[in-house]
Amino acid sequence: MAPIAISPIESQNEVEVLIKKNISQYKEQAAGPLTYNKKLEEEGSAEVPKAKYANYLPTWDSNQKFPPLELFEHVDHGASADPNFAELLSASVERDDITPTIGTSLSGIQLSKLSDAGKDQLALFAARRKVLLFKDQDFADLPIPEAIEFGRYFGRLHIHPTSGCPEGHPEVHLVHRGHDDNSGATMLETRTSTVAWHSDVTYEKQPPGTTFLYILDKPSTGGDTIFCNMVEAYNRLSPAFRERLHGLQAVHSGLEQADGSKTRGSITRREPIISVHPLVRTHPATGEKALFVNPQFTRFIVGYKKEESDFLLKFLYDHIAYGADFHARMRWSEKSVIVWDNRVATHSAILDWVNGQRRHLARITPQAEPPKETPFERAN
């Protein structure tokens, strides 16, 4: 793991020791090769249908190794988009806002057919509405390289360090629970809830921006994904409290995810990384400020003593979790695609469906700019 400088901590080893001493809220929602029944997924049985998209079934190649990610210059396409959304919200498109502050369902448009101008509008609209639901899409039926190239338009594609991927396509992160996977019930033996709020891989130096998740197989009911508007979460705080958050930084860790992967007999494509990000970040296209902490990957606030850091982070985590009036619960349907902006929304899978039903999704995850804070602005 490459060393990082975190004042007032003296060394990388001390950072890792501090992380391990803190009681982590990390929840392992991922399944892995130990619970994967390859024959059942590929062939099915008299009682169990085979996977609908065999080309998207997960593989774990222990020989697949990648060097540490290097910084790159990200271009945010939403910043130059048509704010009237002439293509994305044309007269033929039906729009349904799921809540006033977060979530919009769009029908009558195919994501795969968008022009570059339409993709720019998609990036901006996702940043404004935080999460978008597109029904009846052909995305899952595209050749995998075409889906990957679509995502690449929005930024350098993240290769997940631990997850399964379609064979030969590590740019695709798979969310897969097979018909005989009971790991959700196993989690509830030691937890009261399977909800695990997070923004994806915030331990990276450049966490994701516009992100794509599409359904391949779904349970008959349940398995929704819930999202939280982190701009609204920030705005709901008092001006004095918001001002106090500015200037604070927090450590985000991939150590627990890597350790969990090893426990599940899975892989680590890259060594785990620790990064420091501001508690409040500003979106480059909208200028909106958003909270940027999550219990899956945020570990402690730099410069605070443990009790102080735990107290403040618990308040923020509770604020996120209890904010039902700035949440949107997105229900999956066949061939649907969800697009969201990881910079301004957190989310969690909801593992509430009956054991024995397959849930299979694919994520394409373009990275964005390093999180940046802009000065606090007091309302006039």
C-alpha positions as a Markdown table, in Angstrom:
| # | Residue | x | y | z |
|---|---|---|---|---|
| 1 | Met | 0.0 | 0.0 | 0.0 |
| 2 | Ala | 1.4 | 3.4 | -1.0 |
| 3 | Pro | 2.1 | 5.7 | 2.0 |
| 4 | Ile | 0.0 | 8.7 | 2.6 |
| 5 | Ala | 0.5 | 11.8 | 4.7 |
| 6 | Ile | -2.2 | 12.3 | 7.3 |
| 7 | Ser | -1.3 | 15.0 | 9.9 |
| 8 | Pro | -1.1 | 14.6 | 12.8 |
| 9 | Ile | -0.5 | 10.8 | 12.3 |
| 10 | Glu | 3.1 | 9.9 | 11.8 |
| 11 | Ser | 3.1 | 6.9 | 9.6 |
| 12 | Gln | 1.1 | 4.6 | 7.3 |
| 13 | Asn | 1.3 | 1.8 | 9.9 |
| 14 | Glu | -0.2 | 4.0 | 12.5 |
| 15 | Val | -3.1 | 4.8 | 10.2 |
| 16 | Glu | -3.8 | 1.1 | 9.8 |
| 17 | Val | -3.5 | 0.5 | 13.5 |
| 18 | Leu | -6.0 | 3.3 | 14.2 |
| 19 | Ile | -8.4 | 1.8 | 11.7 |
| 20 | Lys | -8.2 | -1.7 | 13.2 |
| 21 | Lys | -8.6 | -0.3 | 16.7 |
| 22 | Asn | -11.8 | 1.5 | 15.7 |
| 23 | Ile | -14.9 | -0.7 | 15.7 |
| 24 | Ser | -15.9 | -0.6 | 12.0 |
| 25 | Gln | -19.5 | -0.3 | 10.8 |
| 26 | Tyr | -18.5 | -2.1 | 7.6 |
| 27 | Lys | -21.0 | -4.7 | 6.5 |
| 28 | Glu | -20.1 | -7.3 | 4.0 |
| 29 | Gln | -23.0 | -7.4 | 1.5 |
| 30 | Ala | -21.1 | -9.1 | -1.3 |
| 31 | Ala | -21.3 | -12.8 | -1.9 |
| 32 | Gly | -18.3 | -14.7 | -3.3 |
| 33 | Pro | -16.8 | -17.8 | -4.8 |
| 34 | Leu | -17.4 | -19.9 | -1.7 |
| 35 | Thr | -21.2 | -19.5 | -2.1 |
| 36 | Tyr | -21.2 | -19.7 | -5.9 |
| 37 | Asn | -22.8 | -22.7 | -7.5 |
| 38 | Lys | -21.4 | -22.5 | -11.1 |
| 39 | Lys | -23.3 | -25.6 | -12.4 |
| 40 | Leu | -26.6 | -24.4 | -11.0 |
| 41 | Glu | -26.2 | -20.9 | -12.3 |
| 42 | Glu | -25.2 | -22.0 | -15.8 |
| 43 | Glu | -27.5 | -25.0 | -16.3 |
| 44 | Gly | -30.3 | -24.6 | -13.7 |
| 45 | Ser | -32.3 | -27.6 | -12.5 |
| 46 | Ala | -35.8 | -29.0 | -12.5 |
| 47 | Glu | -36.7 | -26.5 | -9.7 |
| 48 | Val | -34.3 | -23.6 | -10.5 |
| 49 | Pro | -34.1 | -21.7 | -13.8 |
| 50 | Lys | -30.6 | -21.0 | -15.2 |
| 51 | Ala | -29.2 | -17.5 | -15.2 |
| 52 | Lys | -30.8 | -15.3 | -17.9 |
| 53 | Tyr | -27.4 | -13.8 | -18.8 |
| 54 | Ala | -24.7 | -16.5 | -18.7 |
| 55 | Asn | -22.2 | -14.1 | -20.3 |
| 56 | Tyr | -22.5 | -11.9 | -17.1 |
| 57 | Leu | -21.9 | -14.7 | -14.6 |
| 58 | Pro | -19.1 | -13.9 | -12.2 |
| 59 | Thr | -15.6 | -15.2 | -12.4 |
| 60 | Trp | -12.7 | -14.7 | -9.9 |
| 61 | Asp | -9.2 | -14.9 | -11.4 |
| 62 | Ser | -6.6 | -14.9 | -8.6 |
| 63 | Asn | -3.9 | -14.3 | -11.1 |
| 64 | Gln | -5.5 | -11.0 | -12.2 |
| 65 | Lys | -3.4 | -8.3 | -10.6 |
| 66 | Phe | -3.3 | -4.5 | -11.3 |
| 67 | Pro | -0.9 | -1.8 | -10.1 |
| 68 | Pro | -2.1 | 1.1 | -7.9 |
| 69 | Leu | -4.3 | 3.5 | -9.7 |
| 70 | Glu | -2.6 | 6.7 | -10.8 |
| 71 | Leu | -4.3 | 10.1 | -10.7 |
| 72 | Phe | -5.8 | 11.3 | -14.0 |
| 73 | Glu | -7.5 | 14.5 | -15.2 |
| 74 | His | -11.3 | 14.0 | -15.2 |
| 75 | Val | -13.5 | 15.9 | -17.6 |
| 76 | Asp | -17.1 | 16.3 | -16.2 |
| 77 | His | -19.4 | 16.2 | -19.2 |
| 78 | Gly | -22.3 | 17.5 | -17.1 |
| 79 | Ala | -20.5 | 20.9 | -16.8 |
| 80 | Ser | -21.0 | 21.6 | -20.5 |
| 81 | Ala | -24.4 | 20.0 | -21.0 |
| 82 | Asp | -27.5 | 21.7 | -22.3 |
| 83 | Pro | -29.4 | 22.7 | -19.2 |
| 84 | Asn | -32.7 | 22.5 | -21.0 |
| 85 | Phe | -32.1 | 18.7 | -21.7 |
| 86 | Ala | -33.3 | 18.9 | -25.3 |
| 87 | Glu | -32.5 | 15.3 | -26.1 |
| 88 | Leu | -32.8 | 13.6 | -22.7 |
| 89 | Leu | -36.2 | 15.2 | -21.9 |
| 90 | Ser | -37.6 | 15.5 | -25.4 |
| 91 | Ala | -41.4 | 15.6 | -25.9 |
| 92 | Ser | -41.5 | 11.8 | -26.4 |
| 93 | Val | -40.0 | 11.1 | -23.0 |
| 94 | Glu | -42.2 | 10.6 | -20.0 |
| 95 | Arg | -40.9 | 12.0 | -16.7 |
| 96 | Asp | -42.0 | 10.9 | -13.2 |
| 97 | Asp | -40.2 | 12.5 | -10.2 |
| 98 | Ile | -40.2 | 9.9 | -7.5 |
| 99 | Thr | -39.8 | 12.4 | -4.7 |
| 100 | Pro | -39.4 | 16.2 | -4.7 |
| 101 | Thr | -35.7 | 16.1 | -3.9 |
| 102 | Ile | -34.3 | 12.8 | -5.3 |
| 103 | Gly | -35.1 | 10.2 | -7.9 |
| 104 | Thr | -36.7 | 10.5 | -11.4 |
| 105 | Ser | -38.1 | 7.7 | -13.6 |
| 106 | Leu | -37.8 | 8.3 | -17.4 |
| 107 | Ser | -39.4 | 6.2 | -20.1 |
| 108 | Gly | -39.6 | 6.5 | -23.9 |
| 109 | Ile | -35.8 | 6.8 | -24.3 |
| 110 | Gln | -33.0 | 4.3 | -24.9 |
| 111 | Leu | -29.7 | 5.1 | -23.1 |
| 112 | Ser | -27.7 | 3.2 | -25.6 |
| 113 | Lys | -28.9 | 5.4 | -28.4 |
| 114 | Leu | -28.0 | 8.8 | -26.8 |
| 115 | Ser | -25.7 | 11.1 | -28.7 |
| 116 | Asp | -22.7 | 12.6 | -27.0 |
| 117 | Ala | -24.8 | 15.7 | -26.3 |
| 118 | Gly | -27.5 | 13.4 | -24.8 |
| 119 | Lys | -24.9 | 11.7 | -22.6 |
| 120 | Asp | -23.7 | 15.1 | -21.4 |
| 121 | Gln | -27.3 | 15.9 | -20.4 |
| 122 | Leu | -27.6 | 12.6 | -18.7 |
| 123 | Ala | -24.5 | 13.4 | -16.5 |
| 124 | Leu | -26.0 | 16.8 | -15.5 |
| 125 | Phe | -29.5 | 15.5 | -14.9 |
| 126 | Ala | -28.2 | 12.6 | -12.7 |
| 127 | Ala | -26.2 | 15.2 | -10.7 |
| 128 | Arg | -29.3 | 17.3 | -10.2 |
| 129 | Arg | -31.8 | 14.5 | -9.5 |
| 130 | Lys | -29.1 | 12.3 | -7.8 |
| 131 | Val | -30.6 | 9.0 | -9.1 |
| 132 | Leu | -32.5 | 8.1 | -12.3 |
| 133 | Leu | -34.5 | 5.0 | -13.3 |
| 134 | Phe | -34.8 | 4.0 | -16.9 |
| 135 | Lys | -37.2 | 1.1 | -17.8 |
| 136 | Asp | -37.3 | -1.2 | -20.8 |
| 137 | Gln | -33.6 | -0.7 | -21.7 |
| 138 | Asp | -31.5 | -2.8 | -24.1 |
| 139 | Phe | -28.4 | -2.3 | -22.0 |
| 140 | Ala | -28.1 | -5.8 | -20.7 |
| 141 | Asp | -28.5 | -7.2 | -24.2 |
| 142 | Leu | -25.7 | -5.2 | -25.7 |
| 143 | Pro | -22.4 | -7.0 | -26.2 |
| 144 | Ile | -20.4 | -6.4 | -23.0 |
| 145 | Pro | -17.7 | -4.4 | -24.8 |
| 146 | Glu | -20.3 | -2.0 | -26.1 |
| 147 | Ala | -21.7 | -1.4 | -22.6 |
| 148 | Ile | -18.2 | -0.8 | -21.3 |
| 149 | Glu | -17.5 | 1.7 | -24.1 |
| 150 | Phe | -20.8 | 3.5 | -23.3 |
| 151 | Gly | -19.6 | 3.9 | -19.7 |
| 152 | Arg | -16.1 | 4.9 | -20.6 |
| 153 | Tyr | -17.5 | 8.2 | -22.1 |
| 154 | Phe | -18.1 | 9.4 | -18.5 |
| 155 | Gly | -14.7 | 8.8 | -17.1 |
| 156 | Arg | -11.9 | 6.2 | -16.6 |
| 157 | Leu | -13.6 | 3.0 | -15.7 |
| 158 | His | -12.9 | 1.7 | -12.2 |
| 159 | Ile | -11.8 | -2.0 | -11.9 |
| 160 | His | -13.0 | -3.2 | -8.5 |
| 161 | Pro | -10.3 | -4.7 | -6.4 |
| 162 | Thr | -12.3 | -7.6 | -5.0 |
| 163 | Ser | -15.6 | -8.4 | -6.9 |
| 164 | Gly | -16.4 | -11.0 | -9.5 |
| 165 | Cys | -16.6 | -9.9 | -13.1 |
| 166 | Pro | -17.7 | -11.4 | -16.4 |
| 167 | Glu | -14.9 | -13.4 | -17.9 |
| 168 | Gly | -12.4 | -11.1 | -19.6 |
| 169 | His | -14.2 | -7.9 | -18.5 |
| 170 | Pro | -12.8 | -6.7 | -15.2 |
| 171 | Glu | -14.3 | -3.2 | -15.8 |
| 172 | Val | -17.7 | -4.7 | -15.0 |
| 173 | His | -18.5 | -5.1 | -11.3 |
| 174 | Leu | -21.0 | -7.8 | -10.6 |
| 175 | Val | -23.6 | -7.9 | -7.8 |
| 176 | His | -24.6 | -11.6 | -7.7 |
| 177 | Arg | -26.5 | -13.8 | -5.3 |
| 178 | Gly | -27.4 | -17.2 | -6.7 |
| 179 | His | -30.4 | -19.4 | -6.0 |
| 180 | Asp | -28.7 | -21.3 | -3.2 |
| 181 | Asp | -27.0 | -18.3 | -1.6 |
| 182 | Asn | -28.1 | -17.7 | 2.0 |
| 183 | Ser | -25.5 | -15.1 | 3.0 |
| 184 | Gly | -28.2 | -12.4 | 3.5 |
| 185 | Ala | -29.7 | -14.5 | 6.2 |
| 186 | Thr | -26.3 | -15.2 | 7.7 |
| 187 | Met | -25.7 | -11.5 | 8.0 |
| 188 | Leu | -28.9 | -11.2 | 10.0 |
| 189 | Glu | -27.6 | -13.7 | 12.6 |
| 190 | Thr | -25.3 | -10.9 | 13.9 |
| 191 | Arg | -27.0 | -7.7 | 12.5 |
| 192 | Thr | -30.4 | -6.3 | 12.9 |
| 193 | Ser | -30.5 | -4.9 | 9.4 |
| 194 | Thr | -28.8 | -5.6 | 6.0 |
| 195 | Val | -28.8 | -1.9 | 5.1 |
| 196 | Ala | -25.3 | -0.7 | 4.5 |
| 197 | Trp | -25.2 | 3.0 | 3.4 |
| 198 | His | -22.3 | 3.9 | 1.2 |
| 199 | Ser | -21.0 | 5.7 | -1.8 |
| 200 | Asp | -19.0 | 3.3 | -4.0 |
| 201 | Val | -15.3 | 2.8 | -3.2 |
| 202 | Thr | -14.7 | 6.1 | -1.5 |
| 203 | Tyr | -11.3 | 4.8 | -0.4 |
| 204 | Glu | -10.0 | 5.6 | -3.9 |
| 205 | Lys | -8.2 | 8.9 | -4.6 |
| 206 | Gln | -10.8 | 9.6 | -7.3 |
| 207 | Pro | -14.1 | 7.9 | -6.3 |
| 208 | Pro | -16.8 | 7.4 | -9.0 |
| 209 | Gly | -19.2 | 10.0 | -10.5 |
| 210 | Thr | -21.9 | 9.1 | -13.0 |
| 211 | Thr | -22.6 | 5.4 | -12.4 |
| 212 | Phe | -24.6 | 2.7 | -14.1 |
| 213 | Leu | -26.3 | -0.4 | -12.6 |
| 214 | Tyr | -28.5 | -2.7 | -14.6 |
| 215 | Ile | -30.6 | -5.7 | -13.7 |
| 216 | Leu | -29.9 | -9.2 | -15.2 |
| 217 | Asp | -32.0 | -11.4 | -12.8 |
| 218 | Lys | -34.3 | -10.3 | -10.0 |
| 219 | Pro | -36.3 | -11.9 | -7.2 |
| 220 | Ser | -40.0 | -11.8 | -7.5 |
| 221 | Thr | -40.2 | -9.1 | -4.9 |
| 222 | Gly | -37.7 | -7.2 | -2.8 |
| 223 | Gly | -34.0 | -6.6 | -3.5 |
| 224 | Asp | -34.7 | -2.9 | -4.1 |
| 225 | Thr | -31.9 | -0.3 | -3.9 |
| 226 | Ile | -32.3 | 2.8 | -1.6 |
| 227 | Phe | -30.7 | 6.1 | -2.2 |
| 228 | Cys | -30.0 | 9.2 | -0.1 |
| 229 | Asn | -29.6 | 12.8 | -1.4 |
| 230 | Met | -26.4 | 14.0 | 0.3 |
| 231 | Val | -26.9 | 17.5 | -0.9 |
| 232 | Glu | -30.2 | 17.7 | 0.9 |
| 233 | Ala | -28.6 | 16.0 | 3.9 |
| 234 | Tyr | -26.1 | 18.8 | 4.0 |
| 235 | Asn | -28.7 | 21.5 | 3.5 |
| 236 | Arg | -30.9 | 20.2 | 6.3 |
| 237 | Leu | -28.2 | 21.0 | 8.8 |
| 238 | Ser | -28.1 | 24.4 | 10.5 |
| 239 | Pro | -25.8 | 27.0 | 8.9 |
| 240 | Ala | -23.6 | 27.0 | 12.1 |
| 241 | Phe | -23.3 | 23.2 | 11.9 |
| 242 | Arg | -22.5 | 23.2 | 8.2 |
| 243 | Glu | -19.8 | 25.8 | 8.7 |
| 244 | Arg | -18.2 | 23.7 | 11.4 |
| 245 | Leu | -18.0 | 20.7 | 9.0 |
| 246 | His | -16.0 | 22.7 | 6.4 |
| 247 | Gly | -12.3 | 22.2 | 6.7 |
| 248 | Leu | -12.7 | 18.7 | 8.3 |
| 249 | Gln | -11.2 | 15.7 | 6.5 |
| 250 | Ala | -11.9 | 12.0 | 7.1 |
| 251 | Val | -10.0 | 8.8 | 6.4 |
| 252 | His | -11.6 | 6.3 | 4.0 |
| 253 | Ser | -10.4 | 2.7 | 4.0 |
| 254 | Gly | -10.5 | -0.2 | 1.7 |
| 255 | Leu | -8.8 | -2.5 | 4.2 |
| 256 | Glu | -12.0 | -4.1 | 5.6 |
| 257 | Gln | -13.3 | -4.8 | 2.1 |
| 258 | Ala | -10.0 | -6.5 | 1.1 |
| 259 | Asp | -10.0 | -8.5 | 4.4 |
| 260 | Gly | -13.6 | -9.6 | 3.8 |
| 261 | Ser | -12.8 | -10.7 | 0.3 |
| 262 | Lys | -10.0 | -13.0 | 1.6 |
| 263 | Thr | -12.4 | -14.4 | 4.2 |
| 264 | Arg | -14.9 | -15.3 | 1.5 |
| 265 | Gly | -12.2 | -17.0 | -0.6 |
| 266 | Ser | -12.3 | -14.2 | -3.1 |
| 267 | Ile | -9.6 | -12.1 | -4.7 |
| 268 | Thr | -7.7 | -8.9 | -4.4 |
| 269 | Arg | -6.7 | -7.4 | -7.8 |
| 270 | Arg | -5.0 | -4.4 | -6.1 |
| 271 | Glu | -3.6 | -3.8 | -2.7 |
| 272 | Pro | -6.1 | -2.0 | -0.5 |
| 273 | Ile | -5.8 | 1.8 | -0.2 |
| 274 | Ile | -6.5 | 4.5 | 2.3 |
| 275 | Ser | -7.4 | 8.0 | 1.3 |
| 276 | Val | -8.3 | 11.3 | 2.9 |
| 277 | His | -11.3 | 13.3 | 1.7 |
| 278 | Pro | -13.2 | 16.4 | 2.9 |
| 279 | Leu | -16.4 | 15.8 | 4.8 |
| 280 | Val | -18.1 | 18.3 | 2.5 |
| 281 | Arg | -17.4 | 18.2 | -1.3 |
| 282 | Thr | -18.6 | 20.4 | -4.1 |
| 283 | His | -20.0 | 19.0 | -7.4 |
| 284 | Pro | -18.1 | 20.5 | -10.4 |
| 285 | Ala | -21.2 | 20.8 | -12.6 |
| 286 | Thr | -23.9 | 22.0 | -10.2 |
| 287 | Gly | -21.8 | 23.8 | -7.6 |
| 288 | Glu | -23.9 | 22.0 | -4.9 |
| 289 | Lys | -22.3 | 21.0 | -1.6 |
| 290 | Ala | -22.8 | 17.5 | -0.3 |
| 291 | Leu | -21.9 | 15.5 | 2.7 |
| 292 | Phe | -19.2 | 13.0 | 1.8 |
| 293 | Val | -19.1 | 10.3 | 4.6 |
| 294 | Asn | -20.4 | 6.8 | 4.8 |
| 295 | Pro | -20.3 | 4.0 | 7.4 |
| 296 | Gln | -18.9 | 1.4 | 5.0 |
| 297 | Phe | -15.7 | 3.2 | 4.2 |
| 298 | Thr | -15.2 | 6.3 | 6.4 |
| 299 | Arg | -13.2 | 5.5 | 9.5 |
| 300 | Phe | -12.3 | 8.6 | 11.4 |
| 301 | Ile | -11.9 | 12.4 | 11.2 |
| 302 | Val | -8.4 | 13.6 | 10.9 |
| 303 | Gly | -7.2 | 15.6 | 13.9 |
| 304 | Tyr | -10.1 | 14.5 | 16.2 |
| 305 | Lys | -9.7 | 12.2 | 19.2 |
| 306 | Lys | -11.5 | 8.9 | 18.8 |
| 307 | Glu | -14.5 | 9.8 | 21.0 |
| 308 | Glu | -14.9 | 13.2 | 19.2 |
| 309 | Ser | -14.7 | 11.5 | 15.8 |
| 310 | Asp | -17.1 | 8.7 | 16.7 |
| 311 | Phe | -19.6 | 11.2 | 18.1 |
| 312 | Leu | -19.7 | 13.4 | 15.0 |
| 313 | Leu | -19.7 | 10.5 | 12.5 |
| 314 | Lys | -22.5 | 8.7 | 14.4 |
| 315 | Phe | -24.6 | 11.9 | 14.2 |
| 316 | Leu | -24.0 | 12.2 | 10.4 |
| 317 | Tyr | -24.6 | 8.5 | 9.8 |
| 318 | Asp | -27.9 | 8.7 | 11.8 |
| 319 | His | -28.8 | 11.8 | 9.9 |
| 320 | Ile | -28.3 | 10.0 | 6.6 |
| 321 | Ala | -30.1 | 6.8 | 7.7 |
| 322 | Tyr | -33.1 | 8.6 | 9.3 |
| 323 | Gly | -33.6 | 11.0 | 6.4 |
| 324 | Ala | -36.6 | 9.2 | 4.8 |
| 325 | Asp | -37.8 | 12.6 | 3.5 |
| 326 | Phe | -34.7 | 12.8 | 1.3 |
| 327 | His | -34.5 | 9.1 | 0.3 |
| 328 | Ala | -35.7 | 7.3 | -2.8 |
| 329 | Arg | -36.3 | 3.6 | -2.9 |
| 330 | Met | -35.8 | 2.3 | -6.4 |
| 331 | Arg | -37.7 | -0.8 | -7.4 |
| 332 | Trp | -36.1 | -3.0 | -10.1 |
| 333 | Ser | -38.1 | -4.3 | -13.1 |
| 334 | Glu | -36.9 | -6.4 | -16.0 |
| 335 | Lys | -34.4 | -4.6 | -18.2 |
| 336 | Ser | -34.2 | -1.5 | -16.0 |
| 337 | Val | -31.1 | 0.6 | -15.6 |
| 338 | Ile | -30.4 | 2.9 | -12.6 |
| 339 | Val | -28.0 | 5.9 | -13.1 |
| 340 | Trp | -26.8 | 7.9 | -10.2 |
| 341 | Asp | -24.0 | 10.3 | -9.2 |
| 342 | Asn | -21.9 | 8.8 | -6.5 |
| 343 | Arg | -20.6 | 12.2 | -5.5 |
| 344 | Val | -23.9 | 13.4 | -4.3 |
| 345 | Ala | -25.8 | 10.2 | -3.4 |
| 346 | Thr | -25.3 | 7.3 | -1.1 |
| 347 | His | -27.1 | 4.0 | -1.4 |
| 348 | Ser | -27.6 | 0.5 | -0.1 |
| 349 | Ala | -28.9 | -2.7 | -1.5 |
| 350 | Ile | -31.9 | -4.1 | 0.6 |
| 351 | Leu | -31.4 | -7.8 | 1.2 |
| 352 | Asp | -35.0 | -8.6 | 2.1 |
| 353 | Trp | -36.1 | -11.1 | -0.5 |
| 354 | Val | -36.8 | -14.8 | 0.1 |
| 355 | Asn | -33.7 | -16.9 | 0.1 |
| 356 | Gly | -33.4 | -19.1 | -3.0 |
| 357 | Gln | -34.1 | -16.4 | -5.6 |
| 358 | Arg | -31.3 | -15.0 | -7.8 |
| 359 | Arg | -30.4 | -11.3 | -7.7 |
| 360 | His | -27.9 | -10.5 | -10.4 |
| 361 | Leu | -26.8 | -7.0 | -11.5 |
| 362 | Ala | -23.9 | -5.4 | -13.3 |
| 363 | Arg | -22.3 | -2.0 | -12.6 |
| 364 | Ile | -20.1 | 0.1 | -14.8 |
| 365 | Thr | -18.3 | 2.7 | -12.7 |
| 366 | Pro | -16.6 | 5.7 | -14.2 |
| 367 | Gln | -14.3 | 7.5 | -11.9 |
| 368 | Ala | -14.5 | 11.3 | -11.3 |
| 369 | Glu | -12.3 | 14.1 | -9.9 |
| 370 | Pro | -10.7 | 13.9 | -6.5 |
| 371 | Pro | -13.2 | 15.3 | -3.9 |
| 372 | Lys | -12.8 | 19.0 | -3.6 |
| 373 | Glu | -14.2 | 21.3 | -1.0 |
| 374 | Thr | -15.2 | 24.9 | -1.7 |
| 375 | Pro | -15.6 | 27.6 | 1.0 |
| 376 | Phe | -18.6 | 27.7 | 3.2 |
| 377 | Glu | -21.3 | 30.1 | 2.0 |
| 378 | Arg | -23.7 | 31.6 | 4.4 |
| 379 | Ala | -27.2 | 32.3 | 3.0 |
| 380 | Asn | -28.1 | 36.0 | 2.6 |
